[in-house]
Short mmCIF file of C-alpha atoms and ligand atoms in Angstrom, two decimals:
data_model
loop_
_atom_site.label_atom_id
_atom_site.label_comp_id
_atom_site.label_asym_id
_atom_site.label_seq_id
_atom_site.Cartn_x
_atom_site.Cartn_y
_atom_site.Cartn_z
CA MET A 1 -16.62 -8.48 -133.82
CA GLY A 2 -17.22 -10.03 -137.14
CA PHE A 3 -14.98 -11.19 -139.95
CA MET A 4 -11.53 -9.72 -140.26
CA LYS A 5 -8.98 -9.79 -142.87
CA VAL A 6 -5.45 -10.06 -141.38
CA LEU A 7 -2.14 -10.06 -143.02
CA LEU A 8 0.72 -11.71 -141.10
CA VAL A 9 4.41 -11.08 -142.10
CA GLU A 10 6.45 -13.57 -140.00
CA ASP A 11 9.40 -15.86 -140.82
CA ASP A 12 9.22 -18.08 -137.89
CA ALA A 13 7.10 -21.08 -139.07
CA SER A 14 5.99 -22.26 -135.58
CA ILE A 15 4.70 -18.84 -134.40
CA ALA A 16 3.22 -18.19 -137.82
CA GLY A 17 1.38 -21.51 -137.65
CA ALA A 18 -0.13 -20.86 -134.33
CA ILE A 19 -1.26 -17.41 -135.25
CA VAL A 20 -2.84 -18.73 -138.57
CA ASP A 21 -4.55 -21.68 -136.79
CA SER A 22 -6.06 -19.32 -134.11
CA LEU A 23 -7.33 -16.73 -136.49
CA ASP A 24 -8.49 -19.38 -138.95
CA ALA A 25 -10.47 -20.94 -136.13
CA LEU A 26 -12.35 -17.68 -135.69
CA GLY A 27 -13.33 -17.75 -139.38
CA TRP A 28 -11.15 -14.80 -140.15
CA ASP A 29 -9.43 -14.53 -143.45
CA ILE A 30 -5.65 -14.78 -142.53
CA ALA A 31 -2.81 -14.58 -145.11
CA HIS A 32 0.79 -15.30 -144.40
CA GLU A 33 4.04 -13.98 -145.93
CA THR A 34 7.48 -15.00 -144.62
CA ALA A 35 9.37 -11.82 -145.61
CA GLY A 36 9.06 -8.10 -145.74
CA LEU A 37 9.04 -7.32 -149.50
CA PRO A 38 6.36 -9.94 -150.52
CA GLY A 39 4.39 -8.70 -147.49
CA LEU A 40 4.43 -5.21 -148.74
CA GLN A 41 3.40 -6.38 -152.25
CA ARG A 42 0.44 -8.24 -150.70
CA LEU A 43 -0.36 -5.17 -148.64
CA GLN A 44 -0.73 -3.05 -151.62
CA ALA A 45 -2.57 -5.62 -153.75
CA GLU A 46 -5.58 -6.00 -151.30
CA GLN A 47 -7.40 -4.36 -148.55
CA TRP A 48 -6.60 -5.40 -145.01
CA ASP A 49 -8.08 -4.80 -141.62
CA VAL A 50 -4.90 -5.42 -139.65
CA LEU A 51 -1.27 -6.04 -140.32
CA LEU A 52 0.67 -8.32 -137.88
CA LEU A 53 4.35 -7.69 -138.41
CA ASP A 54 7.53 -9.32 -137.25
CA LEU A 55 10.78 -7.16 -136.98
CA GLY A 56 13.51 -9.78 -137.66
CA LEU A 57 12.70 -10.82 -141.26
CA PRO A 58 15.08 -12.32 -143.78
CA ASP A 59 14.97 -9.56 -146.37
CA ILE A 60 14.31 -6.12 -144.93
CA ASP A 61 13.82 -5.11 -141.36
CA GLY A 62 10.28 -4.87 -139.97
CA ILE A 63 10.87 -1.27 -138.99
CA GLU A 64 11.42 -0.44 -142.65
CA VAL A 65 8.21 -2.52 -143.45
CA THR A 66 6.37 -0.38 -141.00
CA ARG A 67 7.54 2.79 -142.56
CA ARG A 68 6.61 1.67 -146.09
CA ALA A 69 3.40 0.10 -144.95
CA ARG A 70 2.09 3.49 -143.53
CA GLU A 71 2.61 4.93 -147.07
CA VAL A 72 0.21 2.36 -148.31
CA GLY A 73 -2.72 2.93 -145.95
CA THR A 74 -4.00 3.70 -142.46
CA PHE A 75 -4.99 0.12 -141.41
CA PRO A 76 -3.86 -0.87 -137.88
CA ILE A 77 -0.31 -2.28 -137.52
CA ILE A 78 0.67 -4.51 -134.56
CA VAL A 79 4.29 -5.24 -134.30
CA ILE A 80 5.07 -8.82 -132.87
CA SER A 81 8.78 -9.09 -132.12
CA ALA A 82 11.25 -10.77 -129.75
CA ARG A 83 12.95 -7.34 -129.59
CA GLY A 84 11.57 -5.73 -126.52
CA ASP A 85 13.98 -2.85 -126.14
CA GLU A 86 12.68 0.66 -125.90
CA GLY A 87 14.44 1.91 -129.05
CA ASP A 88 12.66 -0.48 -131.40
CA ARG A 89 9.35 0.02 -129.56
CA VAL A 90 9.59 3.80 -129.83
CA LEU A 91 10.70 3.65 -133.51
CA ALA A 92 7.97 1.40 -134.52
CA LEU A 93 5.32 3.38 -132.80
CA GLU A 94 6.74 6.58 -134.21
CA LEU A 95 6.56 5.26 -137.69
CA GLY A 96 2.94 4.45 -137.33
CA ALA A 97 2.63 1.15 -135.68
CA ASP A 98 -0.45 1.01 -133.40
CA ASP A 99 0.63 -1.65 -130.82
CA TYR A 100 3.76 -3.58 -130.09
CA LEU A 101 3.71 -7.03 -128.66
CA VAL A 102 6.80 -8.74 -127.32
CA LYS A 103 7.37 -12.46 -127.81
CA PRO A 104 6.45 -14.81 -126.29
CA PHE A 105 2.82 -13.89 -125.95
CA GLY A 106 -0.48 -15.80 -125.63
CA MET A 107 -3.03 -16.02 -128.42
CA ARG A 108 -5.79 -14.46 -126.24
CA GLU A 109 -3.44 -11.52 -125.61
CA LEU A 110 -3.03 -11.20 -129.41
CA LEU A 111 -6.58 -11.56 -130.14
CA ALA A 112 -7.45 -8.84 -127.56
CA ARG A 113 -4.87 -6.42 -129.15
CA ILE A 114 -6.25 -6.99 -132.57
CA ARG A 115 -9.78 -6.30 -131.48
CA ALA A 116 -8.63 -3.19 -129.50
CA VAL A 117 -6.71 -1.63 -132.52
CA HIS A 118 -9.37 -2.50 -135.00
CA ARG A 119 -12.08 -0.94 -132.75
CA ARG A 120 -10.16 2.22 -132.44
CA SER A 121 -9.50 2.49 -136.12
CA ALA A 122 -13.20 1.81 -136.85
CA GLN A 123 -14.25 4.50 -134.29
CA SER A 124 -11.86 7.03 -135.66
CA ALA A 125 -12.94 6.33 -139.28
CA GLU A 126 -16.63 6.83 -138.04
CA SER A 127 -16.01 9.96 -135.92
CA GLY A 128 -14.00 11.45 -138.84
CA LYS A 129 -16.93 11.46 -141.27
CA ASP A 130 -17.65 14.84 -142.55
CA THR A 131 -15.44 16.50 -139.98
CA ALA A 132 -12.95 18.93 -141.36
CA LEU A 133 -11.70 20.86 -138.30
CA ALA A 134 -10.85 24.43 -138.89
CA VAL A 135 -8.74 26.82 -136.86
CA GLY A 136 -8.27 30.12 -138.61
CA PRO A 137 -6.55 29.35 -141.84
CA LEU A 138 -5.66 25.77 -140.62
CA SER A 139 -7.97 22.86 -141.69
CA VAL A 140 -7.65 19.37 -140.79
CA ASP A 141 -9.79 16.67 -142.65
CA GLN A 142 -9.73 13.61 -140.57
CA ARG A 143 -11.56 11.47 -143.31
CA ALA A 144 -9.00 12.27 -145.95
CA ARG A 145 -6.27 12.54 -143.40
CA ARG A 146 -5.03 15.76 -145.01
CA ALA A 147 -4.21 19.09 -143.43
CA HIS A 148 -4.04 22.42 -145.16
CA LEU A 149 -2.60 25.85 -144.05
CA GLY A 150 -4.43 28.15 -146.40
CA GLU A 151 -3.94 26.68 -149.78
CA ARG A 152 -0.78 24.95 -148.90
CA GLU A 153 -1.02 21.16 -147.91
CA LEU A 154 1.08 20.23 -145.02
CA GLU A 155 3.24 17.12 -145.53
CA LEU A 156 2.87 15.28 -142.22
CA THR A 157 3.78 11.89 -141.01
CA PRO A 158 0.90 9.79 -139.79
CA LYS A 159 1.49 10.53 -136.08
CA GLU A 160 2.11 14.22 -136.70
CA PHE A 161 -1.30 14.27 -138.38
CA GLU A 162 -2.88 12.56 -135.41
CA VAL A 163 -1.22 14.97 -132.85
CA LEU A 164 -2.57 17.99 -134.98
CA ALA A 165 -5.84 16.50 -135.28
CA TYR A 166 -6.16 15.80 -131.68
CA LEU A 167 -5.28 19.33 -130.72
CA ALA A 168 -7.44 20.84 -133.43
CA GLN A 169 -10.55 19.11 -131.94
CA ASP A 170 -10.44 21.70 -129.10
CA PRO A 171 -8.41 24.64 -130.14
CA GLY A 172 -7.46 27.13 -127.29
CA SER A 173 -7.76 24.40 -124.68
CA ALA A 174 -4.64 23.03 -122.95
CA HIS A 175 -4.13 19.35 -123.45
CA ARG A 176 -2.18 17.15 -121.04
CA ARG A 177 0.76 15.39 -122.45
CA GLU A 178 -0.38 12.18 -120.92
CA THR A 179 -3.71 12.43 -122.52
CA ILE A 180 -2.21 13.18 -126.00
CA LEU A 181 0.26 10.20 -125.69
CA GLN A 182 -2.67 7.92 -124.64
CA ASP A 183 -5.04 8.98 -127.36
CA VAL A 184 -2.56 9.20 -130.24
CA TRP A 185 -0.18 6.53 -129.55
CA ASP A 186 -1.67 3.62 -127.50
CA MET A 187 -3.24 3.07 -124.17
CA ASN A 188 -0.91 0.20 -123.59
CA TRP A 189 2.18 2.28 -124.24
CA TYR A 190 3.73 4.36 -121.40
CA GLY A 191 6.47 5.83 -123.49
CA SER A 192 8.62 8.91 -122.82
CA THR A 193 7.10 12.21 -123.60
CA LYS A 194 10.17 13.08 -125.62
CA THR A 195 8.52 11.48 -128.63
CA LEU A 196 5.57 13.91 -128.22
CA ASP A 197 8.03 16.82 -127.93
CA ALA A 198 9.85 15.76 -131.14
CA HIS A 199 6.45 15.58 -132.96
CA VAL A 200 5.41 18.95 -131.72
CA ALA A 201 8.65 20.55 -132.80
CA ALA A 202 8.31 19.06 -136.34
CA LEU A 203 4.64 20.23 -136.50
CA ARG A 204 5.66 23.85 -135.39
CA LYS A 205 8.40 23.87 -138.23
CA LYS A 206 5.80 22.58 -140.80
CA LEU A 207 3.25 25.12 -139.73
CA GLY A 208 5.85 27.90 -140.10
CA ASP A 209 5.18 29.61 -136.86
CA ALA A 210 5.91 28.04 -133.40
CA ARG A 211 3.07 30.00 -131.83
CA TRP A 212 0.60 27.70 -133.42
CA ILE A 213 1.43 25.13 -130.79
CA GLU A 214 1.90 26.77 -127.44
CA SER A 215 3.61 24.98 -124.49
CA VAL A 216 1.62 25.09 -121.37
CA ARG A 217 4.08 24.75 -118.49
CA GLY A 218 3.31 21.60 -116.25
CA VAL A 219 0.46 20.74 -118.49
CA GLY A 220 1.21 20.12 -122.20
CA PHE A 221 0.22 21.85 -125.24
CA ARG A 222 -2.43 24.18 -126.70
CA LEU A 223 -3.28 24.86 -130.48
CA GLN A 224 -4.31 28.29 -131.59
CA GLU A 225 -3.97 30.66 -134.45
CA PRO A 226 -0.96 33.05 -133.81
CA ARG A 227 -1.93 36.63 -133.38
CA1 LIG B 301 11.60 -13.31 -137.16
#
């Protein structure tokens, strides 16, 4: 993998120093901010390949930074935090983080995670080219990351969009919960399927008809036009 542009938001000077040195040694472009608000400003001002984000920051919480960063763009976000409890993890991933690394971690581990999220995002950008998926009046444009039902644009969170796009790739087929979780969230994340249920419930509401996403007992979900 070639050159990457990485933004690090981390207030701990020794951790930040180690990360900056490691990425610098690879010849990557690494910028460092020590708080959430300046991090968000930097995020908006330039294009980034990956955001590395601490949660315990001096101004606003990293969870809030994750939420706002997702409004800025679709670049991969890796949370690096000493907070390893499931609540933070689930919340960060639901708000659109792509991976979650609990401190302390090794630099090789971090580099492997950066490469993995970057590869996945490059692949999805590539496979999303010229592919607007259509299921009856529902259209899902993966390149623009927009979904429409008839003329109406659906207001979806990033993860809701990804669940919908995943199901729309093969309408009428039953998709396993585990497979959806793995594909839409992260292969490293073995979270509860309650998260998926919550996203499906939200999607049904936004689609205006629960029959769009049918529950397949013991398996998972199927997307189809209600008849
Ligand atoms: Ca911190």
